Coordinates of C-alpha atoms in Angstrom, one line a residue:
Chain L
X193 CA 6.6 -1.9 11.9
X194 CA 6.4 0.8 9.2
X195 CA 9.0 0.5 6.5
X196 CA 10.8 3.8 5.4
X197 CA 10.0 3.5 1.7
X198 CA 6.4 3.9 0.3
X199 CA 5.2 3.1 -3.2
X200 CA 4.8 6.0 -5.5
X201 CA 4.1 4.2 -8.7
X202 CA 3.9 0.7 -10.2
X203 CA 4.6 0.1 -13.9
X204 CA 3.9 -3.1 -15.8
X205 CA 5.1 -3.6 -19.3
X206 CA 4.6 -6.6 -21.6
X207 CA 7.2 -7.6 -24.2
X208 CA 6.6 -9.8 -27.3
X209 CA 8.7 -11.1 -30.1
X210 CA 10.7 -8.5 -32.0
X211 CA 11.4 -9.5 -35.6
X212 CA 14.4 -7.2 -35.6
X213 CA 15.8 -9.1 -32.6
X214 CA 18.4 -11.6 -34.0
X215 CA 19.6 -14.7 -32.2
X216 CA 22.1 -13.7 -29.5
X217 CA 25.5 -14.6 -30.6
X218 CA 27.2 -17.2 -28.4
X219 CA 24.5 -17.4 -25.8
X220 CA 23.4 -21.0 -26.6
X221 CA 27.0 -22.1 -26.2
X222 CA 27.3 -20.1 -23.0
X223 CA 24.3 -21.9 -21.5
X224 CA 25.5 -25.3 -22.9
X225 CA 28.8 -25.0 -21.0
X226 CA 27.0 -24.1 -17.8
X227 CA 24.5 -26.9 -17.8
X228 CA 26.7 -29.6 -19.2
X229 CA 28.0 -30.8 -15.8
X230 CA 24.4 -31.4 -14.7
X231 CA 23.5 -33.5 -17.7
X232 CA 20.4 -31.5 -18.6
X233 CA 19.7 -31.7 -22.3
X234 CA 19.9 -28.5 -24.4
X235 CA 17.0 -27.2 -26.4
X236 CA 18.4 -24.5 -28.6
X237 CA 15.0 -24.1 -30.3
X238 CA 13.7 -22.5 -27.2
X239 CA 16.2 -19.7 -27.6
X240 CA 15.7 -19.4 -31.4
X241 CA 11.9 -19.6 -31.4
X242 CA 11.1 -17.4 -28.4
X243 CA 11.3 -13.6 -27.9
X244 CA 15.0 -13.2 -26.8
X245 CA 14.0 -10.1 -24.9
X246 CA 17.0 -9.4 -22.7
X247 CA 16.7 -7.9 -19.2
X248 CA 18.8 -5.0 -20.5
X249 CA 16.2 -4.2 -23.2
X250 CA 13.3 -4.8 -20.9
X251 CA 14.7 -2.7 -18.0
X252 CA 15.5 0.3 -20.2
X253 CA 12.0 0.3 -21.5
X254 CA 10.6 0.6 -18.0
X255 CA 13.2 2.8 -16.3
X256 CA 14.1 5.9 -18.2
X257 CA 17.8 6.9 -18.3
X258 CA 17.1 10.2 -16.6
X259 CA 14.8 8.8 -13.9
X260 CA 15.9 10.2 -10.6
X261 CA 16.9 7.1 -8.7
X262 CA 19.6 6.3 -6.1
X263 CA 19.2 2.6 -6.1
X264 CA 17.8 0.0 -8.5
X265 CA 17.2 -3.6 -7.1
X266 CA 16.5 -6.1 -9.9
X267 CA 14.8 -9.4 -9.2
X268 CA 14.5 -12.3 -11.6
X269 CA 13.8 -15.9 -11.4
X270 CA 14.9 -17.0 -14.8
X271 CA 18.5 -16.0 -15.9
X272 CA 18.9 -13.3 -18.5
X273 CA 19.0 -14.6 -22.0
X274 CA 21.8 -12.2 -22.9
X275 CA 24.6 -11.8 -20.4
X276 CA 26.9 -10.0 -22.8
X277 CA 25.7 -6.7 -21.4
X278 CA 26.1 -5.7 -17.8
X279 CA 22.7 -4.8 -16.5
X280 CA 24.3 -3.1 -13.6
X281 CA 26.4 -1.0 -15.9
X282 CA 23.6 -0.2 -18.3
X283 CA 21.3 1.1 -15.5
X284 CA 23.9 2.8 -13.4
X285 CA 23.4 6.3 -14.8
X286 CA 25.5 8.9 -13.1
X287 CA 25.7 7.4 -9.7
X288 CA 22.9 4.8 -9.2
X289 CA 23.7 1.7 -7.2
X290 CA 22.4 -1.3 -9.2
X291 CA 22.2 -4.8 -7.9
X292 CA 20.3 -8.0 -8.7
X293 CA 18.7 -10.7 -6.7
X294 CA 18.1 -14.2 -8.1
X295 CA 18.1 -17.9 -7.3
X296 CA 15.0 -17.5 -5.3
X297 CA 12.3 -18.4 -7.8
X298 CA 9.0 -16.5 -7.5
X299 CA 9.9 -14.7 -4.3
X300 CA 13.0 -12.9 -5.4
X301 CA 11.1 -9.5 -5.6
X302 CA 10.2 -9.8 -1.9
X303 CA 13.9 -10.0 -1.1
X304 CA 14.6 -7.1 -3.4
X305 CA 12.0 -5.1 -1.6
X306 CA 13.6 -6.0 1.8
X307 CA 17.0 -5.0 0.5
X308 CA 15.6 -1.7 -0.8
X309 CA 14.0 -1.0 2.5
X310 CA 17.2 -1.8 4.4
X311 CA 19.3 0.6 2.2
X312 CA 16.7 3.3 2.7
X313 CA 16.9 2.9 6.4
X314 CA 20.4 4.3 6.4
X315 CA 19.0 7.5 4.9
X316 CA 21.3 7.4 1.9
X317 CA 19.0 5.8 -0.7
X318 CA 15.7 7.7 -0.8
X319 CA 14.6 7.1 -4.4
X320 CA 14.5 3.4 -5.3
X321 CA 13.1 1.2 -8.0
X322 CA 12.5 -2.5 -7.5
X323 CA 12.3 -4.2 -10.9
X324 CA 11.0 -7.7 -11.3
X325 CA 11.4 -9.4 -14.7
X326 CA 10.5 -12.7 -16.4
X327 CA 11.6 -13.9 -19.8
X328 CA 11.5 -17.4 -21.3
X329 CA 14.2 -17.7 -23.9
X330 CA 16.3 -20.2 -22.0
X331 CA 17.9 -22.9 -24.3
X332 CA 17.3 -26.0 -22.2
X333 CA 14.3 -28.0 -21.0
X334 CA 13.4 -27.4 -17.4
X335 CA 10.4 -28.8 -15.6
X336 CA 9.9 -25.7 -13.5
X337 CA 9.8 -23.4 -16.5
X338 CA 7.2 -25.2 -18.6
X339 CA 4.3 -23.0 -17.4
X340 CA 6.2 -19.8 -18.2
X341 CA 4.6 -17.9 -21.1
X342 CA 6.4 -18.5 -24.4
X343 CA 5.2 -15.4 -26.1
X344 CA 5.0 -12.7 -23.5
X345 CA 7.7 -11.5 -21.2
X346 CA 7.0 -9.1 -18.3
X347 CA 8.7 -6.3 -16.4
X348 CA 7.1 -4.7 -13.3
X349 CA 8.8 -1.8 -11.6
X350 CA 7.8 -0.5 -8.1
X351 CA 9.0 3.1 -7.6
X352 CA 9.5 3.8 -4.0
X353 CA 10.4 6.9 -1.9
X354 CA 9.4 8.3 1.5
X355 CA 6.9 10.5 -0.3
X356 CA 5.0 7.7 -2.0
X357 CA 1.2 7.6 -1.3
X358 CA 1.1 3.9 -0.6
X359 CA 2.5 2.8 2.7
X360 CA 4.2 -0.5 3.4
X361 CA 3.4 -1.6 6.9
X362 CA 4.8 -5.1 6.6
X363 CA 7.1 -7.4 4.7
X364 CA 7.3 -11.0 5.7
X365 CA 9.6 -13.8 4.7
X366 CA 8.8 -17.3 6.1
X367 CA 11.4 -20.0 5.4
X368 CA 11.2 -23.8 5.5
X369 CA 7.4 -23.7 4.9
X370 CA 5.8 -27.1 4.9
X371 CA 2.2 -26.2 5.5
X372 CA 1.6 -22.9 3.5
X373 CA -2.1 -22.9 4.4
X374 CA -1.5 -22.7 8.1
X375 CA 1.3 -20.2 7.8
X376 CA -0.8 -18.0 5.4
X377 CA -3.8 -18.1 7.7
X378 CA -1.7 -16.9 10.7
X379 CA -0.1 -14.1 8.7
X380 CA -3.3 -12.9 7.1
X381 CA -5.0 -12.8 10.6
X382 CA -2.3 -10.4 11.7
X383 CA -2.2 -8.3 8.5
X384 CA -6.0 -8.0 8.2
X385 CA -6.1 -7.3 4.4
X386 CA -9.1 -6.1 2.5
X387 CA -7.7 -7.6 -0.7
X388 CA -5.2 -10.5 -1.2
X389 CA -3.2 -10.8 -4.4
X390 CA -2.1 -14.4 -4.4
X391 CA 0.5 -16.2 -6.5
X392 CA 0.0 -19.5 -8.3
X393 CA 0.9 -21.8 -5.4
X394 CA -0.6 -19.8 -2.5
X395 CA -3.5 -21.7 -0.9
X396 CA -6.9 -20.4 -1.8
X397 CA -8.0 -17.2 -0.1
X398 CA -11.6 -16.2 -0.3
X399 CA -12.1 -13.2 -2.4
X400 CA -8.4 -13.1 -3.4
X401 CA -7.1 -11.9 -6.7
X402 CA -5.1 -14.8 -8.3
X403 CA -2.0 -13.9 -10.2
X404 CA -1.4 -15.2 -13.8
X405 CA 0.0 -18.7 -13.8
X406 CA 2.3 -18.2 -16.8
X407 CA 4.5 -15.7 -15.0
X408 CA 7.1 -16.6 -12.4
X409 CA 8.4 -13.7 -10.2
X410 CA 6.4 -10.9 -11.9
X411 CA 2.9 -12.5 -11.6
X412 CA 1.8 -11.1 -8.2
X413 CA 3.3 -7.7 -9.0
X414 CA 1.6 -7.2 -12.3
X415 CA -1.6 -8.3 -10.5
X416 CA -0.8 -5.6 -7.9
X417 CA -0.5 -3.0 -10.6
X418 CA -3.9 -4.0 -11.9
X419 CA -5.4 -3.9 -8.4
X420 CA -4.0 -0.5 -7.7
X421 CA -5.5 0.9 -10.9
X422 CA -9.0 0.1 -9.8
X423 CA -10.7 3.2 -8.2
X424 CA -12.0 2.4 -4.8
X425 CA -11.9 3.2 -1.1
X426 CA -8.8 3.1 1.1
X427 CA -7.8 -0.5 1.5
X428 CA -5.0 -2.8 2.6
X429 CA -3.7 -5.0 -0.2
X430 CA -1.5 -7.9 0.8
X431 CA 0.6 -9.6 -1.9
X432 CA 1.5 -13.2 -1.2
X433 CA 3.6 -15.7 -3.1
X434 CA 4.8 -19.2 -2.3
X435 CA 7.8 -20.9 -3.8
X436 CA 7.2 -24.6 -3.0
X437 CA 10.4 -25.9 -4.4
X438 CA 12.5 -23.7 -2.0
X439 CA 10.1 -23.5 0.9
X440 CA 9.4 -19.8 1.0
X441 CA 6.1 -18.0 1.8
X442 CA 6.4 -14.2 1.4
X443 CA 3.9 -11.4 2.1
X444 CA 4.0 -7.7 1.5
X445 CA 1.3 -5.4 2.8
X446 CA 0.3 -2.1 1.1
X447 CA -2.0 0.6 2.5
X448 CA -3.6 2.2 -0.5
X449 CA -5.4 5.6 -0.1
X450 CA -8.9 5.9 -1.3
X451 CA -8.5 6.8 -5.0
X452 CA -6.6 5.5 -8.0
X453 CA -3.0 6.5 -7.7
X454 CA -1.2 4.2 -10.0
X455 CA -1.4 3.4 -13.6
X456 CA -0.8 -0.2 -14.6
Chain M
X181 CA 24.8 -1.0 14.1
X182 CA 28.2 -1.6 12.5
X183 CA 28.7 -4.4 10.1
X184 CA 31.4 -6.8 11.3
X185 CA 33.0 -9.9 9.9
X186 CA 32.8 -12.7 12.4
X187 CA 34.9 -15.2 10.5
X188 CA 36.2 -16.0 7.0
X189 CA 37.0 -19.5 5.8
X190 CA 38.2 -20.6 2.4
X191 CA 38.5 -23.6 0.2
X192 CA 41.4 -24.0 -2.2
X193 CA 40.8 -27.0 -4.4
X194 CA 43.7 -29.4 -4.3
X195 CA 44.3 -29.4 -8.1
X196 CA 47.0 -26.8 -9.1
X197 CA 47.5 -26.3 -12.8
X198 CA 50.2 -24.2 -14.4
X199 CA 49.2 -21.3 -16.6
X200 CA 50.7 -23.4 -19.5
X201 CA 48.4 -26.3 -18.7
X202 CA 45.4 -24.0 -18.3
X203 CA 46.3 -22.4 -21.6
X204 CA 46.0 -25.7 -23.4
X205 CA 42.6 -26.3 -21.9
X206 CA 41.3 -22.9 -22.8
X207 CA 42.9 -22.8 -26.3
X208 CA 45.2 -19.9 -25.5
X209 CA 48.2 -19.1 -27.8
X210 CA 51.6 -19.9 -26.3
X211 CA 52.5 -16.2 -26.5
X212 CA 49.5 -15.3 -24.4
X213 CA 50.5 -17.9 -21.8
X214 CA 54.1 -16.6 -21.7
X215 CA 52.7 -13.1 -21.2
X216 CA 50.7 -14.3 -18.2
X217 CA 53.8 -15.8 -16.5
X218 CA 56.4 -13.1 -17.4
X219 CA 54.4 -9.9 -17.4
X220 CA 51.4 -10.5 -15.1
X221 CA 53.1 -12.6 -12.5
X222 CA 50.8 -15.6 -12.8
X223 CA 52.0 -19.1 -12.2
X224 CA 49.4 -21.6 -11.1
X225 CA 45.6 -21.6 -10.6
X226 CA 43.4 -23.8 -8.4
X227 CA 40.8 -25.7 -10.3
X228 CA 38.3 -28.3 -9.1
X229 CA 37.5 -30.4 -12.2
X230 CA 35.6 -33.1 -10.2
X231 CA 33.6 -30.7 -8.1
X232 CA 30.4 -28.8 -8.8
X233 CA 29.4 -25.4 -7.5
X234 CA 27.5 -26.8 -4.6
X235 CA 30.6 -28.8 -3.5
X236 CA 32.8 -25.7 -3.7
X237 CA 30.4 -23.5 -1.6
X238 CA 29.9 -26.2 1.0
X239 CA 33.6 -26.8 1.3
X240 CA 34.3 -23.2 2.2
X241 CA 31.3 -22.8 4.6
X242 CA 31.9 -26.0 6.4
X243 CA 35.4 -24.7 7.4
X244 CA 33.8 -21.9 9.5
X245 CA 34.3 -22.8 13.1
X246 CA 31.6 -20.3 14.3
X247 CA 29.0 -21.8 12.0
X248 CA 28.9 -25.1 13.8
X249 CA 26.1 -25.1 16.3
X250 CA 25.0 -21.7 15.2
X251 CA 23.2 -22.6 11.9
X252 CA 19.9 -21.5 13.4
X253 CA 21.2 -18.0 13.8
X254 CA 22.0 -17.6 10.1
X255 CA 19.1 -15.4 8.8
X256 CA 20.5 -14.7 5.3
X257 CA 22.6 -16.8 2.9
X258 CA 24.0 -14.9 0.0
X259 CA 26.1 -16.1 -3.0
X260 CA 27.9 -13.2 -4.7
X261 CA 28.0 -14.0 -8.4
X262 CA 30.3 -12.6 -11.1
X263 CA 28.3 -14.4 -13.7
X264 CA 24.7 -14.9 -12.7
X265 CA 23.5 -18.1 -14.4
X266 CA 25.2 -21.0 -12.6
X267 CA 23.2 -24.1 -13.3
X268 CA 19.9 -25.3 -14.7
X269 CA 17.1 -23.3 -13.2
X270 CA 15.4 -26.0 -11.1
X271 CA 18.6 -27.5 -9.7
X272 CA 19.6 -24.4 -7.8
X273 CA 23.1 -25.2 -6.3
X274 CA 22.8 -22.4 -3.8
X275 CA 19.7 -23.8 -2.2
X276 CA 21.3 -27.3 -2.3
X277 CA 24.1 -25.8 -0.3
X278 CA 21.7 -24.2 2.1
X279 CA 20.0 -27.5 2.8
X280 CA 23.3 -29.5 3.2
X281 CA 24.7 -26.8 5.6
X282 CA 21.5 -27.0 7.7
X283 CA 20.7 -23.3 7.2
X284 CA 16.9 -23.9 7.0
X285 CA 16.1 -20.5 8.5
X286 CA 18.2 -18.5 6.0
X287 CA 16.6 -16.4 3.3
X288 CA 18.8 -17.5 0.5
X289 CA 19.6 -15.7 -2.7
X290 CA 22.3 -14.8 -5.2
X291 CA 23.6 -11.2 -5.6
X292 CA 25.0 -10.0 -8.9
X293 CA 25.5 -7.1 -11.4
X294 CA 28.8 -5.9 -9.9
X295 CA 30.6 -8.9 -11.5
X296 CA 33.7 -9.7 -9.5
X297 CA 33.1 -6.8 -7.2
X298 CA 29.8 -8.5 -6.1
X299 CA 31.5 -10.1 -3.1
X300 CA 32.0 -6.7 -1.4
X301 CA 28.5 -5.7 -2.5
X302 CA 27.1 -8.9 -0.8
X303 CA 28.8 -8.0 2.5
X304 CA 27.2 -4.6 2.3
X305 CA 23.8 -6.1 1.6
X306 CA 24.1 -8.6 4.4
X307 CA 25.1 -5.9 6.9
X308 CA 22.3 -3.7 5.9
X309 CA 19.7 -6.5 6.1
X310 CA 20.9 -7.5 9.6
X311 CA 21.0 -3.9 10.8
X312 CA 17.4 -3.3 9.5
X313 CA 16.2 -6.4 11.3
X314 CA 17.8 -5.2 14.6
X315 CA 18.6 -8.7 15.9
X316 CA 22.2 -8.5 17.2
X317 CA 22.3 -12.3 17.5
X318 CA 21.5 -12.9 13.8
X319 CA 24.2 -13.8 11.3
X320 CA 24.5 -13.7 7.5
X321 CA 26.7 -15.9 5.4
X322 CA 28.2 -14.6 2.2
X323 CA 29.6 -17.2 -0.1
X324 CA 32.0 -16.3 -3.0
X325 CA 33.6 -18.3 -5.8
X326 CA 32.4 -19.9 -9.0
X327 CA 33.1 -22.6 -11.6
X328 CA 35.0 -21.3 -14.5
X329 CA 34.4 -22.3 -18.2
X330 CA 36.1 -21.5 -21.5
X331 CA 33.6 -18.8 -22.4
X332 CA 34.7 -16.8 -19.3
X333 CA 38.0 -16.4 -20.9
X334 CA 36.3 -15.0 -24.0
X335 CA 34.9 -12.0 -22.0
X336 CA 37.7 -11.6 -19.4
X337 CA 40.4 -9.1 -20.4
X338 CA 43.6 -11.1 -21.2
X339 CA 45.3 -10.0 -18.0
X340 CA 44.3 -12.8 -15.7
X341 CA 43.4 -16.5 -15.4
X342 CA 40.2 -17.5 -13.6
X343 CA 40.1 -20.1 -10.9
X344 CA 37.7 -21.9 -8.6
X345 CA 38.7 -21.4 -5.0
X346 CA 35.8 -20.3 -2.7
X347 CA 35.4 -18.3 0.5
X348 CA 32.7 -18.1 3.2
X349 CA 32.3 -14.9 5.1
X350 CA 30.2 -14.8 8.3
X351 CA 28.7 -11.3 8.8
X352 CA 27.2 -9.8 11.9
X353 CA 25.6 -6.5 12.8
X354 CA 27.4 -5.3 15.9
X355 CA 30.3 -6.9 17.5
X356 CA 33.9 -5.7 17.6
X357 CA 35.9 -8.0 15.4
X358 CA 36.8 -6.8 11.8
X359 CA 34.5 -3.8 11.8
X360 CA 33.4 -2.3 8.5
X361 CA 34.3 1.4 8.8
X362 CA 33.5 2.7 5.3
X363 CA 33.1 1.6 1.7
X364 CA 33.1 3.2 -1.8
X365 CA 31.8 1.9 -5.1
X366 CA 31.3 3.3 -8.5
X367 CA 30.0 1.8 -11.7
X368 CA 31.1 3.2 -15.0
X369 CA 28.2 2.4 -17.3
X370 CA 30.0 3.3 -20.5
X371 CA 31.7 -0.1 -20.1
X372 CA 28.5 -2.2 -19.8
X373 CA 29.2 -4.2 -23.0
X374 CA 31.6 -6.8 -21.4
X375 CA 32.3 -8.5 -24.8
X376 CA 34.3 -5.5 -26.1
X377 CA 38.0 -6.3 -26.0
X378 CA 39.4 -4.1 -28.7
X379 CA 38.8 -0.6 -30.0
X380 CA 38.2 2.8 -28.4
X381 CA 36.0 1.5 -25.5
X382 CA 38.5 -1.2 -24.6
X383 CA 41.3 1.4 -24.6
X384 CA 39.3 3.8 -22.5
X385 CA 38.7 1.0 -20.0
X386 CA 42.4 0.3 -19.7
X387 CA 43.1 4.0 -19.2
X388 CA 40.3 4.5 -16.8
X389 CA 41.1 1.4 -14.7
X390 CA 43.9 2.7 -12.5
X391 CA 42.3 6.1 -12.1
X392 CA 38.9 4.6 -11.1
X393 CA 40.5 2.1 -8.7
X394 CA 42.6 4.9 -7.1
X395 CA 39.5 7.0 -6.6
X396 CA 37.4 4.3 -4.8
X397 CA 40.4 3.4 -2.6
X398 CA 40.9 7.0 -1.7
X399 CA 37.2 7.6 -1.2
X400 CA 36.8 4.6 1.1
X401 CA 39.8 5.6 3.2
X402 CA 38.6 9.2 3.5
X403 CA 35.1 8.1 4.5
X404 CA 36.7 6.0 7.2
X405 CA 38.4 9.1 8.5
X406 CA 41.8 7.8 7.7
X407 CA 44.7 8.4 5.3
X408 CA 46.4 5.7 3.2
X409 CA 49.3 5.7 5.7
X410 CA 46.8 4.3 8.3
X411 CA 46.1 1.3 6.1
X412 CA 48.3 -1.6 7.3
X413 CA 47.3 -4.0 4.6
X414 CA 45.5 -4.1 1.3
X415 CA 43.7 -7.3 0.4
X416 CA 43.3 -7.1 -3.4
X417 CA 41.7 -9.0 -6.1
X418 CA 44.1 -11.5 -7.6
X419 CA 43.8 -10.4 -11.2
X420 CA 47.6 -10.0 -11.6
X421 CA 50.6 -8.4 -9.9
X422 CA 51.5 -5.7 -12.3
X423 CA 48.3 -3.7 -12.0
X424 CA 48.7 -3.5 -8.2
X425 CA 52.4 -2.4 -8.6
X426 CA 51.2 0.3 -10.9
X427 CA 48.4 1.4 -8.6
X428 CA 50.7 1.6 -5.7
X429 CA 52.9 3.9 -7.7
X430 CA 50.0 6.2 -8.4
X431 CA 48.9 6.1 -4.7
X432 CA 52.3 6.4 -3.2
X433 CA 51.5 3.3 -1.2
X434 CA 54.2 0.6 -0.5
X435 CA 53.5 -2.4 -2.6
X436 CA 54.8 -4.6 0.1
X437 CA 51.7 -3.8 2.1
X438 CA 49.5 -5.2 -0.7
X439 CA 49.0 -8.9 -0.1
X440 CA 50.0 -10.4 -3.5
X441 CA 51.3 -13.8 -2.4
X442 CA 48.2 -15.6 -3.7
X443 CA 48.3 -14.1 -7.2
X444 CA 50.7 -16.9 -8.5
X445 CA 49.0 -19.5 -6.4
X446 CA 45.2 -19.3 -6.8
X447 CA 44.6 -17.2 -9.9
X448 CA 41.6 -14.8 -10.0
X449 CA 38.8 -16.5 -8.1
X450 CA 35.8 -14.4 -9.2
X451 CA 34.4 -12.6 -6.1
X452 CA 36.4 -14.6 -3.6
X453 CA 39.9 -13.0 -3.9
X454 CA 39.8 -10.4 -1.0
X455 CA 38.3 -13.0 1.4
X456 CA 40.9 -15.6 0.4
X457 CA 43.6 -13.1 0.9
X458 CA 42.2 -12.1 4.4
X459 CA 42.5 -15.7 5.4
X460 CA 46.0 -16.0 4.1
X461 CA 47.2 -12.7 5.6
X462 CA 45.3 -12.8 8.9
X463 CA 48.5 -13.3 10.9
X464 CA 49.9 -10.1 9.5
X465 CA 47.1 -8.1 11.1
X466 CA 47.3 -6.9 14.8
X467 CA 44.2 -5.9 16.8
X468 CA 43.3 -2.3 15.8
X469 CA 45.0 -2.4 12.4
X470 CA 43.1 -1.0 9.5
X471 CA 43.0 -2.9 6.2
X472 CA 41.3 -2.4 2.9
X473 CA 39.6 -4.9 0.5
X474 CA 39.3 -4.0 -3.2
X475 CA 37.7 -5.5 -6.2
X476 CA 36.9 -4.6 -9.8
X477 CA 34.0 -6.1 -11.8
X478 CA 33.4 -6.0 -15.5
X479 CA 30.6 -3.8 -16.5
X480 CA 32.4 -1.9 -14.8
X481 CA 32.3 -1.6 -11.0
X482 CA 35.2 -0.5 -8.8
X483 CA 34.7 -1.1 -5.0
X484 CA 36.7 -0.8 -1.8
X485 CA 36.0 -1.4 1.8
X486 CA 37.9 -0.3 4.9
X487 CA 37.9 -2.5 8.0
X488 CA 39.4 -2.4 11.5
X489 CA 40.8 -5.7 12.7

C-alpha cells in the first residue's frame, strides 16, 4: 500500500506562559458544568496557574493565514482551554476544509492522518496539514493528565502533498490491543524500520527513539520532527504509539530520502 | 464507491418540557420565551435530565436493527460534536459507548469544528474512510446529539432552544439505499468568535445566514446534477420554523416540502436534527426520491447533502 499524500515538512513549536494572556472569561464555569454530572472535583488553579494557550493561538502560530492548504485536520487529546473561538472558523481561510479529531487520547493524530489520506484519495484535497496539539490548562484533576507538562505546550504540524519528499508506505490502526508487545513485534516485522519512534506506553524497541513522556498526542510527532532533522542515509522511520486506556496501537511508516529535508 | 446510509435510528428522551419550563431553568426572560413560541414556532423540547451522554448515544445506536449481529463489521465509530469537550478526559463517554455496544473493532473518535454541522461532516468522513479502505462489507457508525447546559444558551443565538435527542446513522461504502449524491459546505471564518451576539459582526451573521444557506443548498443540488424541483424533501436543522420559511421564499421552494414537524417537538438537537427528521419523514420518501439534509454550525459553517432514497 502507498498512501497518496507524502510529507513535505514537519514543524514543531513549543508554547510557554504568556504574561499578557489573562484568565479566559467563563471557561472555568464552562468546564464546571460539563464535568459536574461525573462528580469529578474542579481544580480552577490549574487553569489560572498554567499557560492558557488556546489551540486557536497555537494553531495560528504554526499555520500561516496565507499557507496554501485545502484541508486542515486537527488532532488533540486534551480539550481546548478556550472554546469561545471556533478553531474551524479561524483556520478556514478562503476555502479550507477544517475538522478536528479528539476523544482518542494519544493516537488521535494517526486517525487525523488516515482521514487526510482518505480525503486526498478523492483527488480534491491535495495540500493538507495535520496538526497535533497538547495543552494542560484544564481546570479539573484527572489521573490521566498528571504526566502532562504544566509549563510547555506543543503543536506539531505535518504538511502533506503528493509532491512531498517523504513517502508514507503504511498507516496501521490496531484496536482492542491486549498484548501490545506481540502486536508491535508483528507489525515491525512487516514494516522493517531502520528507526522506530516510540510513544511512552509502546513496549521497548531496541535502538528506538523514545518520545517525551510529558506530552500526550504530540510526543511521537515532535520526536519525528527531531529525527527528520538529523542528516543521514535514506531510512524508514516508523512512528508507533499505544493508548492503553482505549486499547489502540498505531503505527505510521515514513520513507525518508538520504539527506535532511525537514527543520524541527 | 458511493457513500450510502444503511439505516438511521433515533432516541427521543421521554421528558418533554415546554419552552416556558426550559426558560425558567435557563434563566430566560419571559419576553424571550414568548418570542420562541410566537415568532420562532417552538413549543417543547426533549431533555434527558437523568441520562448522561453515554446513555443517550447507546439509546440511539441500540435501536439500529442492522447493527445487531453486525457489530464486528463496524470499522469506525464517530461522534459528531457541536461542542467538543463532553466529559472529564479520562472518562471518555464515547469509548464507554463503544464498549457497551460491543464495537471492539471500531476506530472510535469525535469529529468537531463544524459545530452543529459536524453531523453531516462526520457522514462525509465516514464515507471517505470506508472508501479508502475498499472493504465493501465494512460499516461506520455516526452518532449525533449531546447534553445541553446553561452555558450553551449563552453562546447560541436567541432563535432556538437546545435539546438532547440523539441519532445513530449507519454508513456504508457502496450499496444502493440512500446514496449520497453530492455535498457542499462552506465556513465563513469572519464569524469564528462564537460569543459575539451583538454589534456589527452579529448583524453581518444574521444578514449572511439566509444567503449562505441558500448558496450551499443550491451548490449541493447542482453538484448532484439536479435542480431544486427534483428535491422531494428537505430534512433541515430544527433551529426554528421562521428561518426555513424565509429561506424557502428566497429559493422559490415550497415550504411544505421542508420537514418542520419536529421543530415544536424536539427543539434543536445539536448535530442530530437532519437524522431525526429522516427517521420521522421516512414514510414520505419513495424509492428514487431525492432529498436534502442541511445544517448550520456556529463559527460559521453551512452544509448541505443530497441523497437518493
